[in-house]
Short mmCIF file of C-alpha atoms in Angstrom, two decimals:
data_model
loop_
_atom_site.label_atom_id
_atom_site.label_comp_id
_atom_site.label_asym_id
_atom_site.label_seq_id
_atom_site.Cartn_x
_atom_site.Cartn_y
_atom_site.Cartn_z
CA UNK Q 8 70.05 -5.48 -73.31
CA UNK Q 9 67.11 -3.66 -73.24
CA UNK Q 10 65.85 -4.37 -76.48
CA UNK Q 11 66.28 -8.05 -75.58
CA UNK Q 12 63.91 -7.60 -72.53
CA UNK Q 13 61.56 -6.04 -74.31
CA UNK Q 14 61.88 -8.86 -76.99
CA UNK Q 15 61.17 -11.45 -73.87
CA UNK Q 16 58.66 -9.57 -72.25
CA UNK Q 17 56.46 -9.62 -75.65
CA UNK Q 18 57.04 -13.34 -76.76
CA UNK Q 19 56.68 -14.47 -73.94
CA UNK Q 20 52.62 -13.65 -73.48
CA UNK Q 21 52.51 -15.29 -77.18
CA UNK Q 22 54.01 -18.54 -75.79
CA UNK Q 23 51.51 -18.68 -73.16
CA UNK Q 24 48.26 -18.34 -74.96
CA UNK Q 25 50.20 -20.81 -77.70
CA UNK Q 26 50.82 -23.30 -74.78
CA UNK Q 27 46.75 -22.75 -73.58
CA UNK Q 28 45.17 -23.48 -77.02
CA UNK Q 29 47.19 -26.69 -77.34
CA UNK Q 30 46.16 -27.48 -73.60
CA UNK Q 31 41.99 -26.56 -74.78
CA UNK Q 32 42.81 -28.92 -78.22
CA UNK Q 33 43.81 -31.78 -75.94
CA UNK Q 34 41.42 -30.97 -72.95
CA UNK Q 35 38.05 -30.72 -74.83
CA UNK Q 36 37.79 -34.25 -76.04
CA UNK Q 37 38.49 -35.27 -72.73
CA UNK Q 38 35.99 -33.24 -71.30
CA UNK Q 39 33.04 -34.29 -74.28
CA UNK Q 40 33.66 -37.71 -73.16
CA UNK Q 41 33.54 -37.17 -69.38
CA UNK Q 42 30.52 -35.43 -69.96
CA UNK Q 43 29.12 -38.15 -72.18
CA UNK Q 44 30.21 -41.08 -69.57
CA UNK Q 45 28.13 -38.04 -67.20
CA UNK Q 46 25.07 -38.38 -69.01
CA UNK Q 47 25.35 -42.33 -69.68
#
C-alpha cells in the first residue's frame, strides 16, 4: 500500500509535465500564427 502511493505520488508529476509539453507542441503554432495575423 505504501509502496503503491509512493509509486503514484512520483508518476504522477511525470504525467503532468508529459501532458504540458504536448499542450506547448500544440499551443506554439497557434500562438506563431496569432502573432503573425498580430503583426499583419
Amino acid at each position: 500500500m505504501l509502496d503503491n502511493q509512493q509509486h503514484i505520488d512520483s508518476a504522477l508529476p511525470q504525467r503532468i509535465e508529459h501532458r504540458s509539453r504536448d499542450v506547448v507542441k500544440v499551443m506554439l503554432p497557434l500562438v506563431k500564427e496569432l502573432a503573425k495575423a498580430g503583426k499583419a
